[in-house]
Amino acid sequence: QVQLIESGGGLVQAGVSLRLSCAASGGTFSKNAMGWFRQAPGKEREFVAAITWTSGRTLYADSLKGRFTISRDNAKNTVYLQMDSLKPEDTAVYSCAARKAYVTFISSLTNGGLYDYWGRGTQVTVSS
């Protein structure tokens, strides 16, 4: 059974950096893309970033470009989210997701409904 396990969250002060990891386990599975989403209390789930597994093309939420960087390690079956200059409004549960099938348009990866597997999330809290 495929599992996505996030790690790296925590309580930090504004301005610092964190790197989240998402490791896929439970057997091999074809994945065409992986993404990060976040959900703050009382708010809807929000797209953060995505990366295609083979080519490494990336996509970011416009508001997060320049501060967040997504990357992957194919050998470790792991995707990362480097978050710099964190702000209190970045406080949320961050979840990773994996999509098995190819997407024609990378912009489609902003849609959480297109992903097949989800992790349980890791809490990131940024204090001011």
mmCIF file of C-alpha atoms in Angstrom:
data_model
loop_
_atom_site.group_PDB
_atom_site.id
_atom_site.type_symbol
_atom_site.label_atom_id
_atom_site.label_comp_id
_atom_site.label_asym_id
_atom_site.label_seq_id
_atom_site.Cartn_x
_atom_site.Cartn_y
_atom_site.Cartn_z
ATOM 1 C CA GLN A 1 0.000 0.000 0.000
ATOM 2 C CA VAL A 2 1.414 3.338 -1.014
ATOM 3 C CA GLN A 3 2.061 5.793 1.763
ATOM 4 C CA LEU A 4 3.251 9.377 1.633
ATOM 5 C CA ILE A 5 4.886 10.464 4.847
ATOM 6 C CA GLU A 6 5.665 14.105 5.489
ATOM 7 C CA SER A 7 8.237 15.373 7.946
ATOM 8 C CA GLY A 8 10.097 18.539 8.821
ATOM 9 C CA GLY A 9 7.330 20.693 10.190
ATOM 10 C CA GLY A 10 7.534 22.549 13.474
ATOM 11 C CA LEU A 11 7.215 25.790 15.363
ATOM 12 C CA VAL A 12 9.530 28.509 14.100
ATOM 13 C CA GLN A 13 9.891 32.256 14.236
ATOM 14 C CA ALA A 14 9.153 34.480 11.307
ATOM 15 C CA GLY A 15 12.026 34.920 8.909
ATOM 16 C CA VAL A 16 13.603 31.514 9.261
ATOM 17 C CA SER A 17 13.616 28.599 6.840
ATOM 18 C CA LEU A 18 12.232 25.086 6.985
ATOM 19 C CA ARG A 19 12.537 22.152 4.661
ATOM 20 C CA LEU A 20 9.710 19.678 4.453
ATOM 21 C CA SER A 21 10.165 16.167 3.137
ATOM 22 C CA CYS A 22 7.666 13.732 1.721
ATOM 23 C CA ALA A 23 8.777 10.148 1.331
ATOM 24 C CA ALA A 24 6.813 7.636 -0.672
ATOM 25 C CA SER A 25 6.842 4.117 0.719
ATOM 26 C CA GLY A 26 4.948 0.873 0.547
ATOM 27 C CA GLY A 27 6.133 -0.322 -2.815
ATOM 28 C CA THR A 28 6.905 1.122 -6.160
ATOM 29 C CA PHE A 29 4.250 3.012 -8.002
ATOM 30 C CA SER A 30 4.324 5.071 -11.089
ATOM 31 C CA LYS A 31 3.998 8.715 -10.340
ATOM 32 C CA ASN A 32 4.006 11.471 -12.829
ATOM 33 C CA ALA A 33 3.932 14.374 -10.452
ATOM 34 C CA MET A 34 3.934 15.296 -6.811
ATOM 35 C CA GLY A 35 2.623 18.367 -5.141
ATOM 36 C CA TRP A 36 2.415 20.237 -1.884
ATOM 37 C CA PHE A 37 -0.768 21.751 -0.540
ATOM 38 C CA ARG A 38 -1.524 23.520 2.694
ATOM 39 C CA GLN A 39 -4.565 24.217 4.802
ATOM 40 C CA ALA A 40 -4.744 26.850 7.479
ATOM 41 C CA PRO A 41 -7.389 26.719 10.242
ATOM 42 C CA GLY A 42 -10.750 27.809 8.925
ATOM 43 C CA LYS A 43 -9.509 28.060 5.355
ATOM 44 C CA GLU A 44 -9.728 25.917 2.279
ATOM 45 C CA ARG A 45 -6.875 23.767 1.069
ATOM 46 C CA GLU A 46 -4.449 25.795 -1.016
ATOM 47 C CA PHE A 47 -2.017 24.722 -3.718
ATOM 48 C CA VAL A 48 1.621 25.428 -2.882
ATOM 49 C CA ALA A 49 3.861 23.799 -5.483
ATOM 50 C CA ALA A 50 4.176 20.802 -7.777
ATOM 51 C CA ILE A 51 6.899 19.004 -9.673
ATOM 52 C CA THR A 52 6.803 16.504 -12.510
ATOM 53 C CA TRP A 53 8.714 13.405 -11.594
ATOM 54 C CA THR A 54 10.612 12.688 -14.788
ATOM 55 C CA SER A 55 11.456 16.113 -16.165
ATOM 56 C CA GLY A 56 11.462 18.057 -12.922
ATOM 57 C CA ARG A 57 9.270 20.850 -14.215
ATOM 58 C CA THR A 58 7.944 22.957 -11.385
ATOM 59 C CA LEU A 59 4.851 24.984 -10.701
ATOM 60 C CA TYR A 60 4.246 27.401 -7.841
ATOM 61 C CA ALA A 61 1.425 29.358 -6.380
ATOM 62 C CA ASP A 62 2.022 32.912 -7.543
ATOM 63 C CA SER A 63 2.034 34.271 -4.016
ATOM 64 C CA LEU A 64 4.811 31.884 -2.967
ATOM 65 C CA LYS A 65 7.208 32.211 -5.896
ATOM 66 C CA GLY A 66 10.654 33.220 -4.774
ATOM 67 C CA ARG A 67 10.235 31.993 -1.195
ATOM 68 C CA PHE A 68 9.332 28.321 -1.677
ATOM 69 C CA THR A 69 11.239 25.777 -3.743
ATOM 70 C CA ILE A 70 10.105 22.267 -4.594
ATOM 71 C CA SER A 71 12.559 19.551 -5.556
ATOM 72 C CA ARG A 72 12.710 15.783 -5.757
ATOM 73 C CA ASP A 73 15.160 12.966 -5.276
ATOM 74 C CA ASN A 74 14.187 10.160 -7.592
ATOM 75 C CA ALA A 75 16.493 7.647 -5.954
ATOM 76 C CA LYS A 76 15.012 8.313 -2.527
ATOM 77 C CA ASN A 77 11.452 8.570 -3.803
ATOM 78 C CA THR A 78 11.207 11.824 -1.903
ATOM 79 C CA VAL A 79 9.978 15.315 -2.665
ATOM 80 C CA TYR A 80 11.055 18.370 -0.715
ATOM 81 C CA LEU A 81 9.665 21.806 -0.040
ATOM 82 C CA GLN A 82 12.211 24.430 0.952
ATOM 83 C CA MET A 83 10.451 27.334 2.628
ATOM 84 C CA ASP A 84 12.422 30.541 3.179
ATOM 85 C CA SER A 85 11.591 33.796 4.913
ATOM 86 C CA LEU A 86 8.621 32.225 6.614
ATOM 87 C CA LYS A 87 5.733 34.446 7.643
ATOM 88 C CA PRO A 88 2.988 33.919 10.200
ATOM 89 C CA GLU A 89 0.504 33.553 7.347
ATOM 90 C CA ASP A 90 2.413 30.450 6.225
ATOM 91 C CA THR A 91 1.082 28.671 9.289
ATOM 92 C CA ALA A 92 -0.830 25.620 8.094
ATOM 93 C CA VAL A 93 -0.833 21.866 7.789
ATOM 94 C CA TYR A 94 1.297 21.002 4.764
ATOM 95 C CA SER A 95 0.414 17.857 2.852
ATOM 96 C CA CYS A 96 2.040 16.191 -0.087
ATOM 97 C CA ALA A 97 0.238 14.361 -2.839
ATOM 98 C CA ALA A 98 1.139 12.153 -5.774
ATOM 99 C CA ARG A 99 -0.474 11.806 -9.159
ATOM 100 C CA LYS A 100 0.006 8.632 -11.177
ATOM 101 C CA ALA A 101 -1.021 9.734 -14.622
ATOM 102 C CA TYR A 102 0.540 12.214 -16.989
ATOM 103 C CA VAL A 103 -1.024 15.652 -17.244
ATOM 104 C CA THR A 104 -1.109 17.545 -20.488
ATOM 105 C CA PHE A 105 -0.878 20.927 -18.862
ATOM 106 C CA ILE A 106 1.271 21.389 -15.808
ATOM 107 C CA SER A 107 -1.126 24.064 -14.625
ATOM 108 C CA SER A 108 -3.579 21.232 -13.923
ATOM 109 C CA LEU A 109 -1.472 20.222 -10.958
ATOM 110 C CA THR A 110 -2.932 23.057 -8.923
ATOM 111 C CA ASN A 111 -6.099 20.952 -8.681
ATOM 112 C CA GLY A 112 -5.955 18.726 -5.643
ATOM 113 C CA GLY A 113 -8.675 16.549 -7.098
ATOM 114 C CA LEU A 114 -6.268 15.202 -9.708
ATOM 115 C CA TYR A 115 -3.970 13.543 -7.178
ATOM 116 C CA ASP A 116 -4.264 9.872 -6.289
ATOM 117 C CA TYR A 117 -2.414 9.645 -2.995
ATOM 118 C CA TRP A 118 -2.152 11.991 -0.039
ATOM 119 C CA GLY A 119 -0.046 12.176 3.064
ATOM 120 C CA ARG A 120 -1.478 13.011 6.448
ATOM 121 C CA GLY A 121 0.320 16.322 6.665
ATOM 122 C CA THR A 122 2.832 18.060 8.872
ATOM 123 C CA GLN A 123 2.106 21.150 10.937
ATOM 124 C CA VAL A 124 4.070 24.319 10.299
ATOM 125 C CA THR A 125 3.557 27.134 12.768
ATOM 126 C CA VAL A 126 5.277 30.474 12.274
ATOM 127 C CA SER A 127 5.268 32.888 15.177
ATOM 128 C CA SER A 128 5.713 36.628 14.785
#
